[in-house]
Short mmCIF file of C-alpha atoms in Angstrom, two decimals:
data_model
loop_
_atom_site.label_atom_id
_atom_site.label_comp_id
_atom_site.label_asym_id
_atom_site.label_seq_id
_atom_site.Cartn_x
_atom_site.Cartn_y
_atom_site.Cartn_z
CA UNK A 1 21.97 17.97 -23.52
CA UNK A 2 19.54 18.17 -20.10
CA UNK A 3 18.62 20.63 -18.60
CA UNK A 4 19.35 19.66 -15.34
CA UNK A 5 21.78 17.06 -14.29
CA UNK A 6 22.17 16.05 -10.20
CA UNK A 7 25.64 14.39 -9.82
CA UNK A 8 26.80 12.10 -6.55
CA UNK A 9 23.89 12.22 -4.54
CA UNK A 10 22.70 9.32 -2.15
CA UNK A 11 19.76 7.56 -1.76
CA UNK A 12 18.39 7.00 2.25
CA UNK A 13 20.26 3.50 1.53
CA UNK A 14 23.61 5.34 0.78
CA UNK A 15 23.78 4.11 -2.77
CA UNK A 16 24.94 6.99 -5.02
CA UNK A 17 22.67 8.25 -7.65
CA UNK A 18 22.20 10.89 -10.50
CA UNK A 19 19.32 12.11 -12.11
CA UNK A 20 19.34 13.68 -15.58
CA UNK A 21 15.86 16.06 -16.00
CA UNK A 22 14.80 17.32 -19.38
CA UNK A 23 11.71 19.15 -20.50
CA UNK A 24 10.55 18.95 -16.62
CA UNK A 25 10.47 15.27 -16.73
CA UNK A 26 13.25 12.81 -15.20
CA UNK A 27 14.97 11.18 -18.02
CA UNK A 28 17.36 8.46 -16.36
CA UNK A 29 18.36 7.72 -13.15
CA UNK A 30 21.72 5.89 -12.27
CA UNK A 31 24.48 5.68 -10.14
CA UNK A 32 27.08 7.06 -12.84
CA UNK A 33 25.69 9.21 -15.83
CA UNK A 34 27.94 11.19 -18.53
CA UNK A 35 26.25 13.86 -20.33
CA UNK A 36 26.63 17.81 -20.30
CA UNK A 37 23.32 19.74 -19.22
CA UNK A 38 22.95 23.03 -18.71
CA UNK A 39 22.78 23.12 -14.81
CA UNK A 40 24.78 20.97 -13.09
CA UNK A 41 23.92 20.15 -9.26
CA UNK A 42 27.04 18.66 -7.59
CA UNK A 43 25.76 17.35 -4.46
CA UNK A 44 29.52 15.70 -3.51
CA UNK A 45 28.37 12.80 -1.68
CA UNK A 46 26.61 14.93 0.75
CA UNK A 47 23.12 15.39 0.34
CA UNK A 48 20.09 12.75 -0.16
CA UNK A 49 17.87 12.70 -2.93
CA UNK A 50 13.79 11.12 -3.35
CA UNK A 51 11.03 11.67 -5.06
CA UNK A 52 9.48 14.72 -4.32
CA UNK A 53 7.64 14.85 -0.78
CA UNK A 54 3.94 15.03 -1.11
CA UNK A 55 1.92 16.58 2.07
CA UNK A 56 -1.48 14.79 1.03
CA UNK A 57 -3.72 17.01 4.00
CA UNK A 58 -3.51 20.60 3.90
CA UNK A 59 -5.14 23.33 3.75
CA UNK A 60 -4.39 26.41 1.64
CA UNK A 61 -7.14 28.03 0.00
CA UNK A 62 -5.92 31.45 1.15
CA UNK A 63 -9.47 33.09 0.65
CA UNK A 64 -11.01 31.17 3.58
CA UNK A 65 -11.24 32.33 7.29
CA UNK A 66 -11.66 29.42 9.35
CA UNK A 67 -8.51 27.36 7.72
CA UNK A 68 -6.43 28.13 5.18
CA UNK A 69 -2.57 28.77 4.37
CA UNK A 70 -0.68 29.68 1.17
CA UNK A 71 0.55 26.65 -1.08
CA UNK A 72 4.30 27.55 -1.68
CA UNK A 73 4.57 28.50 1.87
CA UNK A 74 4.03 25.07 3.22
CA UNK A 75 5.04 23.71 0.19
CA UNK A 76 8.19 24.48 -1.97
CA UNK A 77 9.83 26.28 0.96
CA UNK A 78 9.45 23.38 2.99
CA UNK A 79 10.48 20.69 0.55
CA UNK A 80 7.13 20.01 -0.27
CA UNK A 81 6.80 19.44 -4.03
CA UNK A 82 3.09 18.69 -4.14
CA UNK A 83 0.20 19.42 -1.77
CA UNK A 84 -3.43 18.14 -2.14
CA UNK A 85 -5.98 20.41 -0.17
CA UNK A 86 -8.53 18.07 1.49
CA UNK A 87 -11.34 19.74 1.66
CA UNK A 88 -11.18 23.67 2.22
CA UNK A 89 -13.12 24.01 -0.40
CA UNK A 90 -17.11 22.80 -2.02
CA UNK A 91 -18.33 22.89 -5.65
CA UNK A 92 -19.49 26.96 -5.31
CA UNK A 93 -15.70 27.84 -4.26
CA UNK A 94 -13.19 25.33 -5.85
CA UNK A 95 -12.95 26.69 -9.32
CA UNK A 96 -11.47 30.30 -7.89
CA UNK A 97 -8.81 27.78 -5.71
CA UNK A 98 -7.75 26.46 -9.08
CA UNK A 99 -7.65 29.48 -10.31
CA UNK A 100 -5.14 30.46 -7.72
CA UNK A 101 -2.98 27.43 -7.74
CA UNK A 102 -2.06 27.31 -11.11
CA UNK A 103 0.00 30.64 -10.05
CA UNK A 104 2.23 28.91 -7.59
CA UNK A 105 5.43 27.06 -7.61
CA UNK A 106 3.98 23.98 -5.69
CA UNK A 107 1.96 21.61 -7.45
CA UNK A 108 -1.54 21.59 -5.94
CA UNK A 109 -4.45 19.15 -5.90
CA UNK A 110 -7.93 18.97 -4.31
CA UNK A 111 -10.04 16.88 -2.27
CA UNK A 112 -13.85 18.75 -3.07
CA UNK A 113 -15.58 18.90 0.28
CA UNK A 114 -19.24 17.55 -0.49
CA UNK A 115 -20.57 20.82 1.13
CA UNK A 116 -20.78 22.94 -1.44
CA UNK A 117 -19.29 26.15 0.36
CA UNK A 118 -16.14 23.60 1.83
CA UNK A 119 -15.40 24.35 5.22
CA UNK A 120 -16.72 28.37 5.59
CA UNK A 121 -17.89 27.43 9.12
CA UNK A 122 -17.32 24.56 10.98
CA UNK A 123 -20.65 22.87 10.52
CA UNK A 124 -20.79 22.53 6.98
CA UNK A 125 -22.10 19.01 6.98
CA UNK A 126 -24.71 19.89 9.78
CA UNK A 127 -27.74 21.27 6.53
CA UNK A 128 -28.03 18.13 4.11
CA UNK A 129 -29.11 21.34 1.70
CA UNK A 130 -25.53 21.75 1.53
CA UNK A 131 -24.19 18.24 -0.44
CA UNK A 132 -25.82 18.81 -3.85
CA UNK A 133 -24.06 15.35 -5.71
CA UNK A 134 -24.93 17.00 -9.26
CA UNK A 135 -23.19 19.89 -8.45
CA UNK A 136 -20.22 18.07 -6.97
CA UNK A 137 -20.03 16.04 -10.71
CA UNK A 138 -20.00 19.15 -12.54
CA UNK A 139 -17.33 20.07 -11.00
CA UNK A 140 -15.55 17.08 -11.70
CA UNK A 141 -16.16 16.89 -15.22
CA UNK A 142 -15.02 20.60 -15.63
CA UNK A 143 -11.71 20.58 -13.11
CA UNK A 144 -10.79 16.80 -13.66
CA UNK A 145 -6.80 18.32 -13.81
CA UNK A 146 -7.30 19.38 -10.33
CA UNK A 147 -9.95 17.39 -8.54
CA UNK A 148 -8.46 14.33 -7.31
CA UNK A 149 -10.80 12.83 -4.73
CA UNK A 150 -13.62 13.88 -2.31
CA UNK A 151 -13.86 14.87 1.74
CA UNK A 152 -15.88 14.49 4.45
CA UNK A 153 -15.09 15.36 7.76
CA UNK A 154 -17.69 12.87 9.93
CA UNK A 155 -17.34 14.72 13.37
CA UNK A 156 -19.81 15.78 15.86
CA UNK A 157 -19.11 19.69 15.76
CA UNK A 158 -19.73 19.02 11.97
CA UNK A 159 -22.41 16.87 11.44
CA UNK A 160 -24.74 18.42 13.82
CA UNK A 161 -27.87 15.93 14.34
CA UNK A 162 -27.39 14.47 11.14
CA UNK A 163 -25.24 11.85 12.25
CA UNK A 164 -23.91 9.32 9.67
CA UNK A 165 -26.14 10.08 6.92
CA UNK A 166 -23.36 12.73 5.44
CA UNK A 167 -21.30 9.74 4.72
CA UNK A 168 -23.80 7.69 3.25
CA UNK A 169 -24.29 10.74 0.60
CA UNK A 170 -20.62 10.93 0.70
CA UNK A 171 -20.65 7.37 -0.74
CA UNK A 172 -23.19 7.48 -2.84
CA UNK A 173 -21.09 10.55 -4.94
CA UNK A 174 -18.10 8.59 -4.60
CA UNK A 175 -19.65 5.61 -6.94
CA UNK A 176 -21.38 7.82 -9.01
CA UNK A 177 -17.83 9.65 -9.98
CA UNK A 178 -16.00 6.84 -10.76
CA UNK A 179 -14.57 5.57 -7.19
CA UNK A 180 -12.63 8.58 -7.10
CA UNK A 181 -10.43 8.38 -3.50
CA UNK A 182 -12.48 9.64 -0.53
CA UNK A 183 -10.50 10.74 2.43
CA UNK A 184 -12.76 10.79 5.45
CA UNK A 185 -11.94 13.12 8.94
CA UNK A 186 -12.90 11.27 12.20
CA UNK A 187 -13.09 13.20 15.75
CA UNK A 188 -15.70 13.59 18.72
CA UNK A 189 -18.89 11.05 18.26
CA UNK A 190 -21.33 11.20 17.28
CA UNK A 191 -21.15 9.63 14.83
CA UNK A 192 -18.91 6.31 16.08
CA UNK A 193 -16.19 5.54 14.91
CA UNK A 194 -17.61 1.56 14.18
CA UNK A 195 -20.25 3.09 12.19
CA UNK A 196 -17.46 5.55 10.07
CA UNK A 197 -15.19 2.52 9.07
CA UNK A 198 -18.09 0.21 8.55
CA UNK A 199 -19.13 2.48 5.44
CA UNK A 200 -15.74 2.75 4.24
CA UNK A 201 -13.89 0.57 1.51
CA UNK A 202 -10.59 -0.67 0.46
CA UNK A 203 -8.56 2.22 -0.47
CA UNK A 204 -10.65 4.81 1.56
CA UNK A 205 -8.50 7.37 3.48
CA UNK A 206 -8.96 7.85 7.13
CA UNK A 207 -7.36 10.49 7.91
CA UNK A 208 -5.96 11.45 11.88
CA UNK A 209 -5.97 7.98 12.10
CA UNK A 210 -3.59 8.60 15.36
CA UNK A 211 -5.65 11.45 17.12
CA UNK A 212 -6.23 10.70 21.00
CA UNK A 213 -10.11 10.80 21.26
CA UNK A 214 -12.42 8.51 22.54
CA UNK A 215 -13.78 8.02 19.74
CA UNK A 216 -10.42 7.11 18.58
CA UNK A 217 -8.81 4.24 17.01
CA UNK A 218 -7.24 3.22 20.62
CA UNK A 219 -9.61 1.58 23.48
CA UNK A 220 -8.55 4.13 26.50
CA UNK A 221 -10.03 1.57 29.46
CA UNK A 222 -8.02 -1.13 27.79
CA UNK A 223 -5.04 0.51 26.19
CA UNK A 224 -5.19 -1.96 23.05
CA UNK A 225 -6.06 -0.79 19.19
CA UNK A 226 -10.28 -1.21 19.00
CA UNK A 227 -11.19 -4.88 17.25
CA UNK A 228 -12.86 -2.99 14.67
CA UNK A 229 -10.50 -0.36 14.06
CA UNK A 230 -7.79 -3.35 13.46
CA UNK A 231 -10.01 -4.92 10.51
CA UNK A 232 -10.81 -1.97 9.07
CA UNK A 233 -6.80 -1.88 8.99
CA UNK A 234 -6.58 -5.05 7.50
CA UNK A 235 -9.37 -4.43 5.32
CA UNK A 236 -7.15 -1.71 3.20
CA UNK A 237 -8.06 0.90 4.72
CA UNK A 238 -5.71 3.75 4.33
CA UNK A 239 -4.61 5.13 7.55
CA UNK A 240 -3.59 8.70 7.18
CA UNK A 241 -1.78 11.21 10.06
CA UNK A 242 -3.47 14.36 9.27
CA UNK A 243 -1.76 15.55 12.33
CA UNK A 244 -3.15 19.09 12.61
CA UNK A 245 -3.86 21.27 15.91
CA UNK A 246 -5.62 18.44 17.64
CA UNK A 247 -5.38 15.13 15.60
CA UNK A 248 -2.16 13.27 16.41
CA UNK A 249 -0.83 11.42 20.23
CA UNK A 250 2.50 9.80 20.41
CA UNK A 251 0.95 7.40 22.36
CA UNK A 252 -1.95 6.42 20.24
CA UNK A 253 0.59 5.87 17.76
CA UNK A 254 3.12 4.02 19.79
CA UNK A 255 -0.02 1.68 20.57
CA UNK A 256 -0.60 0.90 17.17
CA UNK A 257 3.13 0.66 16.24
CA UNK A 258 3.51 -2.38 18.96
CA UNK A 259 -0.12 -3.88 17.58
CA UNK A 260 1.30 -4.21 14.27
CA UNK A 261 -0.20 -0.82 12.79
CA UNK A 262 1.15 1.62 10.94
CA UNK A 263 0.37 4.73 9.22
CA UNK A 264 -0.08 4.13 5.56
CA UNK A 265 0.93 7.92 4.46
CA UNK A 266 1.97 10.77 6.85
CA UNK A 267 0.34 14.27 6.01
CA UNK A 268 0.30 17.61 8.32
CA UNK A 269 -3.37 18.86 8.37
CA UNK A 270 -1.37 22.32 8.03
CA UNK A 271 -2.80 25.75 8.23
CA UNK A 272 -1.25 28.86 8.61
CA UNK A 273 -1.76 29.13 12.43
CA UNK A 274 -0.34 25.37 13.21
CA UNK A 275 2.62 26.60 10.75
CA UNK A 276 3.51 29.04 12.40
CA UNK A 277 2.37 28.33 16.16
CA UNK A 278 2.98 24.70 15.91
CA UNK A 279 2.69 21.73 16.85
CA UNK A 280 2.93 20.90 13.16
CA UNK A 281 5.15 23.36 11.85
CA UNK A 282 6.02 21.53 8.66
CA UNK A 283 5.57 18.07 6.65
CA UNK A 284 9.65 17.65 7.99
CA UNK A 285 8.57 17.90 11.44
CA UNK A 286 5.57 15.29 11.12
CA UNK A 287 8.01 12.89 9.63
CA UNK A 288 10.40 13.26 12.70
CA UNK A 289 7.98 12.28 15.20
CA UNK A 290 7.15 9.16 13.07
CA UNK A 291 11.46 8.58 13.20
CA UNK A 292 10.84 8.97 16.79
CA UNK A 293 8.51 6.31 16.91
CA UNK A 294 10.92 3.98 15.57
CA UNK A 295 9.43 4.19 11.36
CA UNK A 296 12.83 3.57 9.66
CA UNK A 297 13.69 7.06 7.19
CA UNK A 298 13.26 4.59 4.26
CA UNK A 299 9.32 3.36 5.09
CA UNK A 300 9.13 7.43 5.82
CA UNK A 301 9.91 8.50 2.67
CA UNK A 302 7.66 6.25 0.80
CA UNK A 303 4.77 7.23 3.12
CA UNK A 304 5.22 10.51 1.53
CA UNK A 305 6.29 9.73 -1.77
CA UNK A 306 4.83 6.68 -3.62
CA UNK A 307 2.55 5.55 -0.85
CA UNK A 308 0.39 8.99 -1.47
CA UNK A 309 0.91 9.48 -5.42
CA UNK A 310 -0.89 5.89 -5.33
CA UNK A 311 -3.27 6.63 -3.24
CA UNK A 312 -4.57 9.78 -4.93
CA UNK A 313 -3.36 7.91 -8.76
CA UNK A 314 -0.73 10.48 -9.50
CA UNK A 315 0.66 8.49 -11.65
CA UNK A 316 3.82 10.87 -13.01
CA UNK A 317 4.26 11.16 -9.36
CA UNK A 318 6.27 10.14 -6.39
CA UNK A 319 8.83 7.71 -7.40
CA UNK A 320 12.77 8.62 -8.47
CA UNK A 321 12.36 7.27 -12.58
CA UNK A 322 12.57 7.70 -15.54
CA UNK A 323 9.20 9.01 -17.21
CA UNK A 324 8.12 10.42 -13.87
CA UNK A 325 7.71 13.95 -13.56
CA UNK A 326 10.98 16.13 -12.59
CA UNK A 327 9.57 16.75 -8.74
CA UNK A 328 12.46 16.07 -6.57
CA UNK A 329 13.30 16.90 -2.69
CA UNK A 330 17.32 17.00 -1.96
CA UNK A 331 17.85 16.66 2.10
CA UNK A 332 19.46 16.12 4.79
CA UNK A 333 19.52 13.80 7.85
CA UNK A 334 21.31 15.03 11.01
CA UNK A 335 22.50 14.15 14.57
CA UNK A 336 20.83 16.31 16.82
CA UNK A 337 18.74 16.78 19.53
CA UNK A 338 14.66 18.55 19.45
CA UNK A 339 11.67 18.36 21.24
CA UNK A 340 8.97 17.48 19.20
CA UNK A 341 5.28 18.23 20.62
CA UNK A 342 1.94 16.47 19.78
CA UNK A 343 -1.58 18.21 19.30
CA UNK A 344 -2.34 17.01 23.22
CA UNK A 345 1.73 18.76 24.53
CA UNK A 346 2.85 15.81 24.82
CA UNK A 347 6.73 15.48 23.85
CA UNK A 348 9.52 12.99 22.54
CA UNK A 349 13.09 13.84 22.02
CA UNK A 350 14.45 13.17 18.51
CA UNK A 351 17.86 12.04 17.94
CA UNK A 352 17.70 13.04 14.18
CA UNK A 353 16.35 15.69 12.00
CA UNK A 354 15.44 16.13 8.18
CA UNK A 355 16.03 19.19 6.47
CA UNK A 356 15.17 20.06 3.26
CA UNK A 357 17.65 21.69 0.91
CA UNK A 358 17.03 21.73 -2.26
CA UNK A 359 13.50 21.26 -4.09
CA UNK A 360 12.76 20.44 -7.51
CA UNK A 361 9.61 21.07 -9.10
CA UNK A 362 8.63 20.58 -12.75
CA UNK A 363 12.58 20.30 -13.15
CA UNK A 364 13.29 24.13 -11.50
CA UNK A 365 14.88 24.58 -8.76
CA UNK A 366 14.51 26.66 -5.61
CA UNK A 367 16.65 26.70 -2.31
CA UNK A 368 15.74 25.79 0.84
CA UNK A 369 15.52 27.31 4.39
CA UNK A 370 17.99 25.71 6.21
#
C-alpha cells in the first residue's frame, strides 16, 4: 500500500499521469496505476502536476535586518518545495540558519556568502578581513547536508575599493572545496562586468543576468546583447533571473530572447519586503513574466525544476520519477488578464496565470492559497 497515491492528473503536455509516493519518496509514475494507498488525491483531469518548483535565490534567514524572509512563507505556501538561500548568510552565522531550517516545511539549502558575517550590511565584501577561506571549509566539512555552493555578490556598493579581487578569493575557495557551484551577483561597476565573466567557468551562476544596468548584460547605445556577455553564454555559463527589487527589465530580457539567449533557471531574489510590496511577489509571478516573454510553460517548468536541482547537484531532486524524492507542485494554468511589473515599473500584460494548488513535500501535503 502507498501512502500517497495522485490519480488523473496532467502533465504541461496534457498527457495524464499518476504518481504513487511511499516512505516520502516517489515510487512509480504512469499514466494508469492500480494500487490502494492511504490518501488518495483525485485530481479529475483538472489540475497539472511537476516536480516540485525550486526558487534557487532567496533570502530567508529570518535573523538578519538588511534581507531576509521566512522559508515556508515564500516557500510551501507558494508552491515552492525547495529554496536555496544565496548568500544571507557567512561561516560565523550559517550554522544557527541550519539550525532554523530544519524546523520548516520547505526544504532549504545554502549558498555560504564568503564574508563571514553574510550580508549584515551591504558592504560585506568591501574588508578582505572578512573572507577567511579556512573558515569557509570548516563550515563545509561540518554542514555538507546544507551547504550547497558559495556567493559573491561583485557590485560596487559591495566591494568598496577592492574591486575584483573578492572574486579572485571567491575562486580560489571554490577549487579548494571541491568546485562546489558558485553563484555570482552582478550590479553597478566597478567592477565590469568583462572582468566578472572573464573569471567565471562553465557551470558558474550569474545571477540577475536580466537586470537593466549599464553594467549590464545589454549594450544601451547599441541595443544588442554585449560580445562578451554572449560567449560567456555560450561558454556555459549559467544565466540566472534573481529578479529581486532592482535586478530584472522586460526589455533586457526581450533583447536577449530575440539574440538567441535565454535564462538558464528563473529564481525571485525574494525577501520579505519584495513579497509583500512587490514587484516579485512570488516564484509564480517571476515565471509569468518569463510566459510573457514568449518561454513556452514547458521550458518554464524545467528552469525551475531539473534545470536548478542540476545546477546545485540535487540529485533526489527536481524531476517527476521514480527514486526521486516525493517533492511535488500540483497547479494550475488560467486565462486571464494581470499586469505584471519589473524592478524598473515597467509592465506587460499576461494572458495566463499559474497558481499553485497543491504542494508536496517529503510526500505531505499542504494546500495552497488560491
Amino acid at each position: 500500500m502507498f501512502d500517497v497515491l495522485i490519480k488523473n492528473g496532467k502533465r504541461m503536455d496534457g498527457e495524464k499521469v499518476e504518481v504513487a509516493i511511499k516512505d516520502g519518496v516517489i515510487l512509480n509514475v504512469d499514466t494508469q496505476i492500480e494500487s490502494s494507498a492511504k490518501e488518495v488525491i483525485d485530481l479529475a483531469g483538472a489540475h497539472y502536476v511537476s516536480a516540485g518548483w525550486i526558487d534557487d535565490h532567496v533570502h530567508c534567514y529570518e535573523k538578519m535586518s538588511l534581507y531576509y524572509d521566512y522559508p515556508d512563507e515564500i516557500g510551501v505556501t507558494k508552491g515552492v518545495t525547495t529554496v536555496i538561500d544565496a548568500g544571507t548568510t557567512g561561516a560565523e552565522n550559517i550554522g544557527d540558519f541550519y539550525e532554523l531550517a530544519k524546523k520548516v516545511k520547505t526544504n532549504v539549502y545554502a549558498l555560504m556568502n564568503i564574508s563571514k558575517w553574510g550580508i549584515v550590511e551591504q558592504d560585506e565584501l568591501a574588508d578582505l578581513s572578512k573572507i577567511q577561506a579556512d573558515l569557509v571549509k570548516a563550515r563545509i566539512a561540518e554542514l555538507p547536508q546544507f551547504v550547497i555552493g558559495l556567493k559573491a555578490r561583485m557590485s560596487k556598493t559591495v566591494v568598496g575599493e577592492n574591486g575584483i579581487t573578492p572574486l579572485e578569493l571567491a575562486k580560489e575557495i571554490q577549487q579548494e572545496n571541491d568546485d562546489l557551484p558558485l553563484m555570482i551577483h552582478i550590479g553597478s561597476a566597478p567592477p565590469e562586468l568583462r572582468d566578472v565573466l572573464a573569471l567565471l567557468d562553465e557551470g558558474d551562476v550569474l545571477t540577475h543576468c536580466f537586470n537593466g544596468k549599464p553594467n549590464g548584460i545589454l549594450d544601451q547605445e547599441t541595443d544588442q546583447i554585449k560580445d562578451f556577455a554572449r560567449a560567456a553564454y555560450e561558454k556555459g555559463i549559467v544565466f540566472d533571473i534573481g529578479h529581486g527589487t532592482d535586478s530584472f527589465n522586460f526589455h533586457v530580457a526581450e533583447r536577449a530572447l530575440k539574440e538567441g539567449i535565454k535564462a538558464t533557471t528563473i529564481s525571485t531574489d525574494i525577501y520579505h519586503r519584495n513579497r509583500e510590496n512587490g514587484p516579485v511577489y512570488d516564484l509564480a509571478t517571476t515565471m509569468e513574466k518569463l510566459r510573457v516573454l514568449g518561454y513556452s510553460w514547458e521550458e518554464i517548468l524545467e528552469k525551475v525544476t531539473v534545470v536548478p536541482a542540476s545546477c546545485f547537484h540535487l540529485e533526489k531532486k527536481g524531476r517527476l520519477a521514480a527514486g526521486f524524492d516525493a517533492d511535488i507542485t500540483i497547479f494550475d494554468v488560467e486565462d486571464g488578464e494581470k499586469v505584471l511589473t519589473d524592478s524598473n515599473g515597467f509592465t506587460r500584460v499576461a494572458k495566463e496565470v499559474i497558481k499553485p494548488v497543491k504542494t508536496i513535500i517529503g510526500g505531505a501535503i499542504y494546500d495552497n492559497e488560491l
